[in-house]
PDB file of C-alpha atoms and ligand atoms in Angstrom:
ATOM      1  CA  UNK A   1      90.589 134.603 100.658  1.00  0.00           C
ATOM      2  CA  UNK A   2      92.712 137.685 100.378  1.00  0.00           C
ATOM      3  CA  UNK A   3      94.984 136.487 102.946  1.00  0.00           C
ATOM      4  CA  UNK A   4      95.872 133.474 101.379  1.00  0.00           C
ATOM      5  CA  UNK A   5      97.321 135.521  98.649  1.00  0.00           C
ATOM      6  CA  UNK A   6      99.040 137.549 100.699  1.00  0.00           C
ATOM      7  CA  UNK A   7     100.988 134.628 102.338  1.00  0.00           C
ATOM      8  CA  UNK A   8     101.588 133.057  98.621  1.00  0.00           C
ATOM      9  CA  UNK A   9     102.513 136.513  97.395  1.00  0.00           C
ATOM     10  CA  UNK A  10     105.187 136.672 100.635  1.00  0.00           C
ATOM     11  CA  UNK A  11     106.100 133.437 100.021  1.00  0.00           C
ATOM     12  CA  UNK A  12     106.983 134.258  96.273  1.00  0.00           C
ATOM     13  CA  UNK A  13     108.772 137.145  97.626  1.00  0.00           C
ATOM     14  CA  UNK A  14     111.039 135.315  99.966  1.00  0.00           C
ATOM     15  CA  UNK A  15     109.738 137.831 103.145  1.00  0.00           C
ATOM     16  CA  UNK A  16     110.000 135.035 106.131  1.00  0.00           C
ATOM     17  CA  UNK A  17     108.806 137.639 108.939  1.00  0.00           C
ATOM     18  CA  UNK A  18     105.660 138.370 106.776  1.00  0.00           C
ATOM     19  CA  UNK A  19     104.778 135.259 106.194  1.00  0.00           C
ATOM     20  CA  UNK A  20     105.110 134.032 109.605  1.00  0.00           C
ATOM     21  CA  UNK A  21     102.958 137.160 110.830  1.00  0.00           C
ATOM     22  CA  UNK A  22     100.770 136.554 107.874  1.00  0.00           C
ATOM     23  CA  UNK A  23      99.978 132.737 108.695  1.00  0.00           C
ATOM     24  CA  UNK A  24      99.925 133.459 112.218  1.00  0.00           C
ATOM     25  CA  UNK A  25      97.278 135.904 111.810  1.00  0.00           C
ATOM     26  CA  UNK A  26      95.397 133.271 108.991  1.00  0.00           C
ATOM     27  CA  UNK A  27      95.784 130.541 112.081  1.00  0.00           C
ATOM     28  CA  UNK A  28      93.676 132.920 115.173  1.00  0.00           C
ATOM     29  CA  UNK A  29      91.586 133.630 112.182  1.00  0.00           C
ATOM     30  CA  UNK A  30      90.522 130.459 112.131  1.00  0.00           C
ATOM     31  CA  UNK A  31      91.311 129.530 108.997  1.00  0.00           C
ATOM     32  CA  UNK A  32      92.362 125.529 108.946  1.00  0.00           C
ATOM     33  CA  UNK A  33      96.071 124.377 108.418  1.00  0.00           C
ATOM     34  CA  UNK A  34      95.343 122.591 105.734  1.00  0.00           C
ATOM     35  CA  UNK A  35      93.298 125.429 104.087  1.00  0.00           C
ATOM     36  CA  UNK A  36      96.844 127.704 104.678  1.00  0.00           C
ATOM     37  CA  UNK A  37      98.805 125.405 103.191  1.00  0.00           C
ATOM     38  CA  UNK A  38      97.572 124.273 100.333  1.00  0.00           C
ATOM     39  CA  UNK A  39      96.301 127.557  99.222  1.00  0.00           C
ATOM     40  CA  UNK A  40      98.834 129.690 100.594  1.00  0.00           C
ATOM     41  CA  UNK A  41     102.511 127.976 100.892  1.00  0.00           C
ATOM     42  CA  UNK A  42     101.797 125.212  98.343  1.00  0.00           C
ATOM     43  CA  UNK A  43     100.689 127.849  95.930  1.00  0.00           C
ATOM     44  CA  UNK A  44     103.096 129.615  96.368  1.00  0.00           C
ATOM     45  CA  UNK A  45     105.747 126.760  95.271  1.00  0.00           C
ATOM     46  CA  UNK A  46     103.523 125.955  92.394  1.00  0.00           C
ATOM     47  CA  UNK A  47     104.338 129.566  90.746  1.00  0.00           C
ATOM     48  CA  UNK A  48     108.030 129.460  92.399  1.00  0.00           C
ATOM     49  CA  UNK A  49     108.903 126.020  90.898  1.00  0.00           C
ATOM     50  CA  UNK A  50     107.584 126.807  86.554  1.00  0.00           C
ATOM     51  CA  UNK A  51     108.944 130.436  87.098  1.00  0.00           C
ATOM     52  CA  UNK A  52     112.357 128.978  88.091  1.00  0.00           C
ATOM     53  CA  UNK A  53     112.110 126.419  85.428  1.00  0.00           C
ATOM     54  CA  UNK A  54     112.157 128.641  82.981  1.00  0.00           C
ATOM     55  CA  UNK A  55     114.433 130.699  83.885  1.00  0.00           C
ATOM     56  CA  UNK A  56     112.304 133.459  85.060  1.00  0.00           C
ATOM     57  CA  UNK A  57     113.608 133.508  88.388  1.00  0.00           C
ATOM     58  CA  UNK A  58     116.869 132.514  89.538  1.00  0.00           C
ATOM     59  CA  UNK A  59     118.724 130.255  92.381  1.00  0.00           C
ATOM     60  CA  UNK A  60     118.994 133.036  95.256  1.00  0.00           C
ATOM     61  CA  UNK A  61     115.506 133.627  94.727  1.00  0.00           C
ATOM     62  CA  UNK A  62     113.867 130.448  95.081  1.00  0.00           C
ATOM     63  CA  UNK A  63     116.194 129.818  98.060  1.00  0.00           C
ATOM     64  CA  UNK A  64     114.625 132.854 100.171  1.00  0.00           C
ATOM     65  CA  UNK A  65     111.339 131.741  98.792  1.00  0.00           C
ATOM     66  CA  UNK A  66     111.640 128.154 100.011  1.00  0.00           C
ATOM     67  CA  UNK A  67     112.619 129.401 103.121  1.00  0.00           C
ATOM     68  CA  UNK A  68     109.765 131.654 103.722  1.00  0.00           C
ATOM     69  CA  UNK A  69     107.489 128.785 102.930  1.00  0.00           C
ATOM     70  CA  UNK A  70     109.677 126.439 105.472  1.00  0.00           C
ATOM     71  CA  UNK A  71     109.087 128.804 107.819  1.00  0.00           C
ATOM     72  CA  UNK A  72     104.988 129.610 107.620  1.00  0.00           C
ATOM     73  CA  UNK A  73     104.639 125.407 107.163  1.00  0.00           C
ATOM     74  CA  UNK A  74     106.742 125.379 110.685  1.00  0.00           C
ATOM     75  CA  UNK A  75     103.931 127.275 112.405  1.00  0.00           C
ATOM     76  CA  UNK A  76     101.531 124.631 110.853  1.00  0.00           C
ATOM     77  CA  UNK A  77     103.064 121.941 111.887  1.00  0.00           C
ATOM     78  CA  UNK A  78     101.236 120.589 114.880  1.00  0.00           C
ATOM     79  CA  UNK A  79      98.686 122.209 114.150  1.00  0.00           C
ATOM     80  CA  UNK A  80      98.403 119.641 111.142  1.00  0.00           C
ATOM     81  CA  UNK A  81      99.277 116.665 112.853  1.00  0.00           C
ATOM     82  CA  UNK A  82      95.971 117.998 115.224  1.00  0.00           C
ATOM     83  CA  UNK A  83      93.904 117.554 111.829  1.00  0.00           C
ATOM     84  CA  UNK A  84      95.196 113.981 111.451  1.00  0.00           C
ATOM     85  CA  UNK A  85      96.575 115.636 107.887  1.00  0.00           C
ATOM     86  CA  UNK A  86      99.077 112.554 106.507  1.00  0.00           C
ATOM     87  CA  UNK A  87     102.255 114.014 104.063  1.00  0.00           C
ATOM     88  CA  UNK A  88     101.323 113.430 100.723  1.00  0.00           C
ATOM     89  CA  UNK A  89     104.407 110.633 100.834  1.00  0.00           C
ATOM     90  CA  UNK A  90     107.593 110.078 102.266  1.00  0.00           C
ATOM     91  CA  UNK A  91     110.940 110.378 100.463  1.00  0.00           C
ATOM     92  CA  UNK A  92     114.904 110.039 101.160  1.00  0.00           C
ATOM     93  CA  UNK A  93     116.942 112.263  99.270  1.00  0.00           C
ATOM     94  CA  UNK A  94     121.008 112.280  98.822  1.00  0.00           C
ATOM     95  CA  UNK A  95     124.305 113.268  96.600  1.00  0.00           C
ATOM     96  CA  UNK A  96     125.494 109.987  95.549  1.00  0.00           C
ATOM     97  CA  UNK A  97     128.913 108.700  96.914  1.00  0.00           C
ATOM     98  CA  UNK A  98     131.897 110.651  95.598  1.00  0.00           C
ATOM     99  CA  UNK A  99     130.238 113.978  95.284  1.00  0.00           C
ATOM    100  CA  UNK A 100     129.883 116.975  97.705  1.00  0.00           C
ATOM    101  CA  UNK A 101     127.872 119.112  95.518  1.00  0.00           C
ATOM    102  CA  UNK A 102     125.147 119.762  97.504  1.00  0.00           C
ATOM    103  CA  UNK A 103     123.475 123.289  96.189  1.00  0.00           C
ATOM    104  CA  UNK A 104     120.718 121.923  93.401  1.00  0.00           C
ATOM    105  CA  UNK A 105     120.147 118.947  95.586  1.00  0.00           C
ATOM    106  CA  UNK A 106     118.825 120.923  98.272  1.00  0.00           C
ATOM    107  CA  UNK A 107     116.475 122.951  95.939  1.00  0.00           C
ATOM    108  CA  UNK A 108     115.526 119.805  94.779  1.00  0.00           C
ATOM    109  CA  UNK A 109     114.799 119.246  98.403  1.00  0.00           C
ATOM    110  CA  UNK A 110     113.125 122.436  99.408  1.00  0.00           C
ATOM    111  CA  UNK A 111     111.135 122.218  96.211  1.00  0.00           C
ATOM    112  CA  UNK A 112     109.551 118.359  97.090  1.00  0.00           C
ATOM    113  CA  UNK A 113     108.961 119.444 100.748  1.00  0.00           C
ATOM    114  CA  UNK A 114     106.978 122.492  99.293  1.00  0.00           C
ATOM    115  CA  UNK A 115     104.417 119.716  97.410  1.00  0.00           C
ATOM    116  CA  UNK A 116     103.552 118.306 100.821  1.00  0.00           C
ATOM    117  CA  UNK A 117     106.142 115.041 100.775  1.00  0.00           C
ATOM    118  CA  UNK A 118     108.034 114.981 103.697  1.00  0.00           C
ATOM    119  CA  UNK A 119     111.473 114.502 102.950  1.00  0.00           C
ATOM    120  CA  UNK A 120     114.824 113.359 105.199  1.00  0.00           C
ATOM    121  CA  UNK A 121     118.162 115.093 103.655  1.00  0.00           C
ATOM    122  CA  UNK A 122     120.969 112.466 104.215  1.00  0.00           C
ATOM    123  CA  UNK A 123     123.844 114.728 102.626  1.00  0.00           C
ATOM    124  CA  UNK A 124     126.200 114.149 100.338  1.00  0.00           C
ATOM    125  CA  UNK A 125     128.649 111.623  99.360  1.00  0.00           C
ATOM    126  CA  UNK A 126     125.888 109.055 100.521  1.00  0.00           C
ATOM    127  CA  UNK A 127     127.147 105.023 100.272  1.00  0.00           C
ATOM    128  CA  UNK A 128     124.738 103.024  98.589  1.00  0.00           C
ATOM    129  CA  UNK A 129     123.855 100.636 101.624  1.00  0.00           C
ATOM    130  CA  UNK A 130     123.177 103.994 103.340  1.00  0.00           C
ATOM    131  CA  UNK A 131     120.439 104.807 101.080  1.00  0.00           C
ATOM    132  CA  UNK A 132     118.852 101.015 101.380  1.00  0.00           C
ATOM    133  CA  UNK A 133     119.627 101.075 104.979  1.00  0.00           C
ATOM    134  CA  UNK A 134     117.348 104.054 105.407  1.00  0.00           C
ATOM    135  CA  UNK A 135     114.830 102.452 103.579  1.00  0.00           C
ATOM    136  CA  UNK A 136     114.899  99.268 105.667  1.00  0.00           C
ATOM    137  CA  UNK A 137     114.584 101.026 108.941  1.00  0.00           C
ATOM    138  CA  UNK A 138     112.176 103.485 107.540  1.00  0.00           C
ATOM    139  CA  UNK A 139     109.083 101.674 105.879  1.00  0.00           C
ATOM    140  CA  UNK A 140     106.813 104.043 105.160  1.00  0.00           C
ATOM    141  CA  UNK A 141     109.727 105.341 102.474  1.00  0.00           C
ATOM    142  CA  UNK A 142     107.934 105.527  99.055  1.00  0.00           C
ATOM    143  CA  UNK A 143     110.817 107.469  97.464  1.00  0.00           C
ATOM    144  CA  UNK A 144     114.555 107.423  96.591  1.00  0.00           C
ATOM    145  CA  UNK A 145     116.079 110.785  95.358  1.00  0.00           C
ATOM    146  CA  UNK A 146     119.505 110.673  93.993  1.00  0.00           C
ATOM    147  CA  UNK A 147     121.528 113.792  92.866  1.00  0.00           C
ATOM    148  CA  UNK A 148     125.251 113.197  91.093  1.00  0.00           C
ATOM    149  CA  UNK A 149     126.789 116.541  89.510  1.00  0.00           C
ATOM    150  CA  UNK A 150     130.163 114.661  88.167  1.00  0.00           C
ATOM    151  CA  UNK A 151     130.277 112.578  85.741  1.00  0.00           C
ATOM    152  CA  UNK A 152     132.714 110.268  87.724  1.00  0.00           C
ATOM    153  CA  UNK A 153     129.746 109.649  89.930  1.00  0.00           C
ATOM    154  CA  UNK A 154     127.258 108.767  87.492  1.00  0.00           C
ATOM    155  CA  UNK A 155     128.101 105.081  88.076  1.00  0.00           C
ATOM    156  CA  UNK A 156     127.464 105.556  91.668  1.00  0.00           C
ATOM    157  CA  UNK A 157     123.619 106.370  90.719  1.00  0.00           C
ATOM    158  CA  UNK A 158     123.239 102.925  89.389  1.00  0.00           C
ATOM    159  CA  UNK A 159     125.192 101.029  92.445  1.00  0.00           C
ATOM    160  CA  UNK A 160     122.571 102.370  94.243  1.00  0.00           C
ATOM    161  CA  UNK A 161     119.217 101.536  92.164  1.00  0.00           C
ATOM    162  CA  UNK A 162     121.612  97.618  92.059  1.00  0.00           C
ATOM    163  CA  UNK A 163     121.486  98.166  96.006  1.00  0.00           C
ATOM    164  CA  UNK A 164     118.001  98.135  96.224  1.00  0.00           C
ATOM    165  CA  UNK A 165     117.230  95.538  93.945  1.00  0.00           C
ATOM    166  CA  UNK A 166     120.186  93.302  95.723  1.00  0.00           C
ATOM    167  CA  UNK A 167     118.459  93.968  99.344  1.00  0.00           C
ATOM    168  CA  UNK A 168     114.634  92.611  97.032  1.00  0.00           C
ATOM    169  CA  UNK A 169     113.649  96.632  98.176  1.00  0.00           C
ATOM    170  CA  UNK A 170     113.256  97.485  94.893  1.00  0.00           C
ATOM    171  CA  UNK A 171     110.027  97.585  94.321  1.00  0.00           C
ATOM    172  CA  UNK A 172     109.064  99.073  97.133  1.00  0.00           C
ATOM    173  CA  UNK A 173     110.430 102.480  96.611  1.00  0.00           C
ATOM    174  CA  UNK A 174     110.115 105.040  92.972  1.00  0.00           C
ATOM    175  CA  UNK A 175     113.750 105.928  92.264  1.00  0.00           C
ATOM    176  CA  UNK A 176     114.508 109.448  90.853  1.00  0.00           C
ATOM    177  CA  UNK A 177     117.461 110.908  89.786  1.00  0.00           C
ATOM    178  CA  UNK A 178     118.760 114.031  88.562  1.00  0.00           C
ATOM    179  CA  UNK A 179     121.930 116.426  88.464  1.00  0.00           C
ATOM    180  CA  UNK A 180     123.741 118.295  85.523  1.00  0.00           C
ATOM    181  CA  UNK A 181     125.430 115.227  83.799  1.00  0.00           C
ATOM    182  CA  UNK A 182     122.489 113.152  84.532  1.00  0.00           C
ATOM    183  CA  UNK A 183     120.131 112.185  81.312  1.00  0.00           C
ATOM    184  CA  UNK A 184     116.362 110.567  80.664  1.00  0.00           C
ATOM    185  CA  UNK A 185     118.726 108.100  78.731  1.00  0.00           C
ATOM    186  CA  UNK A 186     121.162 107.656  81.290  1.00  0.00           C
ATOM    187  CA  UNK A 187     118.052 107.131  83.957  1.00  0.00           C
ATOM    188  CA  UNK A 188     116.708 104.253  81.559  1.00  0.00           C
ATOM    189  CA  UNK A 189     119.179 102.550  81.338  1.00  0.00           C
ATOM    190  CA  UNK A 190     120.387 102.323  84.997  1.00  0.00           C
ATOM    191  CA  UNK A 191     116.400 101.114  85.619  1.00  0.00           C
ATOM    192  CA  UNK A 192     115.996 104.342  87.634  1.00  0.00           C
ATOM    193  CA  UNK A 193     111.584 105.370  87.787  1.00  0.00           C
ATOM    194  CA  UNK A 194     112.266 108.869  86.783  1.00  0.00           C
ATOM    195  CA  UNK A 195     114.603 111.524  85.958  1.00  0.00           C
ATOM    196  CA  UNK A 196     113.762 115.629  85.729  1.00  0.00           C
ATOM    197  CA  UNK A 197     116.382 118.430  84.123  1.00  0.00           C
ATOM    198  CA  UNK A 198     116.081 120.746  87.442  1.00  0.00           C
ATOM    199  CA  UNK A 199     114.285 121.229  90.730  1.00  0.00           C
ATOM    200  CA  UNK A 200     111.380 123.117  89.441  1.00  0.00           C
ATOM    201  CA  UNK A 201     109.668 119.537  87.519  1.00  0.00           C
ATOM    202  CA  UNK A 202     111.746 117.829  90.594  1.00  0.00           C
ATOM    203  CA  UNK A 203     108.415 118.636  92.923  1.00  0.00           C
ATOM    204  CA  UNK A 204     105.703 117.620  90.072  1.00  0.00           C
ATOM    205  CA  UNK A 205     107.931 114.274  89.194  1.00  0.00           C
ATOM    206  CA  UNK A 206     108.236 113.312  92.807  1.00  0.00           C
ATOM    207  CA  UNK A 207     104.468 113.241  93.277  1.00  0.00           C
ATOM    208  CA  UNK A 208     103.682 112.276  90.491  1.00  0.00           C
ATOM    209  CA  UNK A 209     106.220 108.875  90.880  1.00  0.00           C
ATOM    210  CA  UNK A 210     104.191 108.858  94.586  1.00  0.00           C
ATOM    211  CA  UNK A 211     101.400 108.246  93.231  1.00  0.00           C
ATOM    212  CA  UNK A 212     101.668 105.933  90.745  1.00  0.00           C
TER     213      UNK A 212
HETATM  214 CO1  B1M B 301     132.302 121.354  91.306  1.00  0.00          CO
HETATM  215  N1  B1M B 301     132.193 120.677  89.477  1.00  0.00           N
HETATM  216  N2  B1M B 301     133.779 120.140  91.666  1.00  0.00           N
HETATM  217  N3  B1M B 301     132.317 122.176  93.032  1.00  0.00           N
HETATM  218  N4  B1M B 301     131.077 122.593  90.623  1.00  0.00           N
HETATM  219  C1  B1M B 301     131.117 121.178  88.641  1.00  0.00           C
HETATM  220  C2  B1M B 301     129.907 120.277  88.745  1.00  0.00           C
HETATM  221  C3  B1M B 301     131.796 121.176  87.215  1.00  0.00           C
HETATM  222  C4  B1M B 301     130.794 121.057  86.071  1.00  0.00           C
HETATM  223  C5  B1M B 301     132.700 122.426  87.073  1.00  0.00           C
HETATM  224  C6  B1M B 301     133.474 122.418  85.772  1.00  0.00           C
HETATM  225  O1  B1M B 301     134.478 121.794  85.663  1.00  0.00           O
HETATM  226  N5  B1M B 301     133.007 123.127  84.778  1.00  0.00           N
HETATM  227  C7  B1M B 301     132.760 119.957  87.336  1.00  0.00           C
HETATM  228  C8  B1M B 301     132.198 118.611  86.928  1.00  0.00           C
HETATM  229  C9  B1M B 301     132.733 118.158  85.591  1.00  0.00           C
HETATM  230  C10 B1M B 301     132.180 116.838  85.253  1.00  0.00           C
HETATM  231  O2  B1M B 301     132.185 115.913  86.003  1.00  0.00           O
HETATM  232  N6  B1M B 301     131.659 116.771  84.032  1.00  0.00           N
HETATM  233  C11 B1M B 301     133.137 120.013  88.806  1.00  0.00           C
HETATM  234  C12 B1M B 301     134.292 119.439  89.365  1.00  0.00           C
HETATM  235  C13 B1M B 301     135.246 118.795  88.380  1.00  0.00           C
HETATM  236  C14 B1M B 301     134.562 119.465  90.743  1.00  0.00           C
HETATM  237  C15 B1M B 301     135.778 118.886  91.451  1.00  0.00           C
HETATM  238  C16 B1M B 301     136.252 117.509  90.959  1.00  0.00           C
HETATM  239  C17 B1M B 301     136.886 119.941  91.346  1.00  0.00           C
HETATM  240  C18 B1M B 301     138.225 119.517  91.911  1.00  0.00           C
HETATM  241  O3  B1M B 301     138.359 119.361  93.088  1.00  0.00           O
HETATM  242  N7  B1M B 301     139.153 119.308  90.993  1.00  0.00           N
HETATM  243  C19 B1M B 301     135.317 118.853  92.924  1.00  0.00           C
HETATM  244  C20 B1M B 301     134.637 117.525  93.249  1.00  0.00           C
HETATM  245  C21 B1M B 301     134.380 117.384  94.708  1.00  0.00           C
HETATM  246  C22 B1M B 301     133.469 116.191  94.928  1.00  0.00           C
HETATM  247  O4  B1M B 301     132.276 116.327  94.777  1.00  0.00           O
HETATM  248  N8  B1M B 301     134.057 115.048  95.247  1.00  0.00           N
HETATM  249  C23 B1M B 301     134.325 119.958  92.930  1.00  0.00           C
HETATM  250  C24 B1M B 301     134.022 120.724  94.050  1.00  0.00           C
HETATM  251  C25 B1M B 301     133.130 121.769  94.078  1.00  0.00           C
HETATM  252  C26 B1M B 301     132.919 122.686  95.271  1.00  0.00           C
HETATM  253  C27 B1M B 301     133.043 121.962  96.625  1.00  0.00           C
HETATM  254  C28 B1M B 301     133.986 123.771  95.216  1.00  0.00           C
HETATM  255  C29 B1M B 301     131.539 123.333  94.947  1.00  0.00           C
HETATM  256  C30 B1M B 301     130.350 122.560  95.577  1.00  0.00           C
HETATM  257  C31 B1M B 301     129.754 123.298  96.743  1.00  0.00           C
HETATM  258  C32 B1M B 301     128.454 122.663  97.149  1.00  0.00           C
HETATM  259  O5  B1M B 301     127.730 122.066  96.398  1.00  0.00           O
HETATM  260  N9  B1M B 301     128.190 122.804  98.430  1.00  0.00           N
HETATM  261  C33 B1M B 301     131.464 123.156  93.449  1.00  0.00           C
HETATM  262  C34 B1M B 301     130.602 123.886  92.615  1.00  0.00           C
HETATM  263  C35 B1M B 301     129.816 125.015  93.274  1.00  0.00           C
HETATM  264  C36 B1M B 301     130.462 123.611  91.245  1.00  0.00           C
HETATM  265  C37 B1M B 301     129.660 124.396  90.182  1.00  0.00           C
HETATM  266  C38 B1M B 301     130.438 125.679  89.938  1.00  0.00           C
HETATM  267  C39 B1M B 301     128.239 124.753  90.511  1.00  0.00           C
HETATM  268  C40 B1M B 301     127.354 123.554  90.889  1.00  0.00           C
HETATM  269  C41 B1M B 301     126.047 124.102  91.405  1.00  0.00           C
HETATM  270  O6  B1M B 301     125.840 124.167  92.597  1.00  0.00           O
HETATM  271  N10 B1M B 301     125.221 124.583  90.492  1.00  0.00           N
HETATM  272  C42 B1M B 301     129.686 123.399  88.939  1.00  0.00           C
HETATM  273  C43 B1M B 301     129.826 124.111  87.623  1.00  0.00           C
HETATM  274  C44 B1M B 301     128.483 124.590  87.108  1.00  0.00           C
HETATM  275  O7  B1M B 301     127.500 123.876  87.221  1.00  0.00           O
HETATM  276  N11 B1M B 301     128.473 125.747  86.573  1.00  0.00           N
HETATM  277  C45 B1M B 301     130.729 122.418  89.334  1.00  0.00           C
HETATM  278  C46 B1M B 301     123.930 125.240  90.842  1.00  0.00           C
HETATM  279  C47 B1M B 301     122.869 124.158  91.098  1.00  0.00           C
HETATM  280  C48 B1M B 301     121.538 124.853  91.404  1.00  0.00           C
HETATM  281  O8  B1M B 301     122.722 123.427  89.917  1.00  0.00           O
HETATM  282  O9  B1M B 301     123.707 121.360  90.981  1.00  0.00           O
HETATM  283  O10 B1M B 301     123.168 121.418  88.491  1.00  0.00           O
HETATM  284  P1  B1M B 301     122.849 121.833  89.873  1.00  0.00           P
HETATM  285  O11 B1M B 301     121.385 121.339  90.239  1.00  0.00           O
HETATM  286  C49 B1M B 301     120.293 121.572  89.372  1.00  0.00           C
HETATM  287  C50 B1M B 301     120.026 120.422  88.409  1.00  0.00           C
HETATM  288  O12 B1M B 301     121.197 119.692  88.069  1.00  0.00           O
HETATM  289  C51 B1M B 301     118.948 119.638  89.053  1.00  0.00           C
HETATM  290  O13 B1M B 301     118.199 120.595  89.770  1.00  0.00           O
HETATM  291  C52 B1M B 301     119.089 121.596  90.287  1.00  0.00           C
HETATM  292  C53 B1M B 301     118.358 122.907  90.287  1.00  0.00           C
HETATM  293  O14 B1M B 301     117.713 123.155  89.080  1.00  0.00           O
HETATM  294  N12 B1M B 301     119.230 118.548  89.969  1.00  0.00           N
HETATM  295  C54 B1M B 301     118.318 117.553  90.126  1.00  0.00           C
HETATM  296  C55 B1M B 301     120.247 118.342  90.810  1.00  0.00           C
HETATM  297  N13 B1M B 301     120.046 117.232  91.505  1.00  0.00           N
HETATM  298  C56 B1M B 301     118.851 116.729  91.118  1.00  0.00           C
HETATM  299  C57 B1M B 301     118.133 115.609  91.550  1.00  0.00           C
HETATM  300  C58 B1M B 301     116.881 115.349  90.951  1.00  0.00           C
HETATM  301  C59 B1M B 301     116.388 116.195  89.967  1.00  0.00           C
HETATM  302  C60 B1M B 301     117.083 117.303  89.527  1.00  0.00           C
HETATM  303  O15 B1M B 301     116.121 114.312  91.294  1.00  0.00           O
HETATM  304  C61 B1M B 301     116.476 113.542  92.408  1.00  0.00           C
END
């Protein structure tokens, strides 16, 4: 459907006010919620999140394009809890304690919300029990994402997988972690479920730990 493209192609380009006009105009169209976002705003982050992998497109870019997409899947929104649509899972994600670098963990975030999991930001410089506390009062929780961008707070990434194991939640939630000193070896060893280099795989990794 030629509109469809035009809402991924003004998601791609980061234009919020087209998209919203765009999916508003899909919506008295009659086309479904679910149709206009899976093959219009999800598309859209399935180009977005490759292209920025590999370095086709940069940081700024997939900013203004997440935020066009956050903005069309707004307008959806009760519209798809009318069509009894669940989120594809539900995750937690946080900057371990000690660190206030915040800027790839919120692509990481933008870029998981755009693959249909819904996704609670608790900030940075999160404590451990904060992350299994979540968890506990939030049971439908199937994932745990942890960013650290020091290495001083790598150890804090495996305090936290300990946490959940100490509280017996650990198998109850995939663990993922990720950040620039953070390493598939490094995510082994600290038991973690998974580990990806950068936001764009962040999205695949997530749903594909969901589903496992
Ligand atoms: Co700081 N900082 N910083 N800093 N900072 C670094 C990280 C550093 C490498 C700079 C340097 O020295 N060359 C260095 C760390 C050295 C080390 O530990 N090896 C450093 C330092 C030392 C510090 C302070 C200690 C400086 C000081 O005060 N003496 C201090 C620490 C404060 C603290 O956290 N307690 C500090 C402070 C800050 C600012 C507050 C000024 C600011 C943060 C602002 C903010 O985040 N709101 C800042 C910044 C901006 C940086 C640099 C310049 C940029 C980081 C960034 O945002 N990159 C950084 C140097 C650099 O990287 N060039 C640096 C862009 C972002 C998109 O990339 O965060 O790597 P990144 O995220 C990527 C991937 O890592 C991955 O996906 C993202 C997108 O592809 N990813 C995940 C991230 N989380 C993931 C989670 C996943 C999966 C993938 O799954 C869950």
């Amino acid at each position: 459907m030629a509109i469809l493209d035009d809402i991924s192609a003004a998601v791609q380009a980061g234009k919020r006010r087209d998209v919203e006009a765009l999916v508003q105009q899909a919506i008295d169209e009659g086309i479904s919620a679910h149709e206009i976002l899976n093959g219009a705003l999800l598309a859209a982050m399935d180009i977005i999140g490759p292209k920025f992998k590999n370095n086709e497109i940069f940081v700024p870019e997939v900013l203004v394009a997440a935020r066009a997409m956050n903005a069309g899947t707004a307008l959806l929104k009760p519209l798809l809890a009318g069509e009894g649509n669940e989120p594809l899972g539900r995750a937690v994600i946080g900057t371990v304690q000690g660190d206030m670098h915040d800027i790839g963990k919120n692509l990481v975030k933008m870029m998981i919300e755009g693959k249909g999991i819904e996704i609670e930001d608790l900030g940075v410089d999160v404590a451990p029990e904060t992350f299994v506390e979540y968890v506990q009062t939030h049971k439908d929780v199937n994932l745990v994402a942890l960013s650290a961008l020091l290495t001083t707070t790598l150890p804090a990434l495996e305090s936290t997988v300990k946490a959940f194991d100490e509280a017996g939640l650990r198998d109850r939630v995939k663990i993922m972690v990720g950040g620039a000193p953070v390493t598939q070896e490094l995510a082994d060893q600290i038991g973690a479920d998974g580990y990806t280099p950068d936001a764009g795989s962040a999205a695949a990794k997530a749903a594909e730990l969901i589903a496992a």
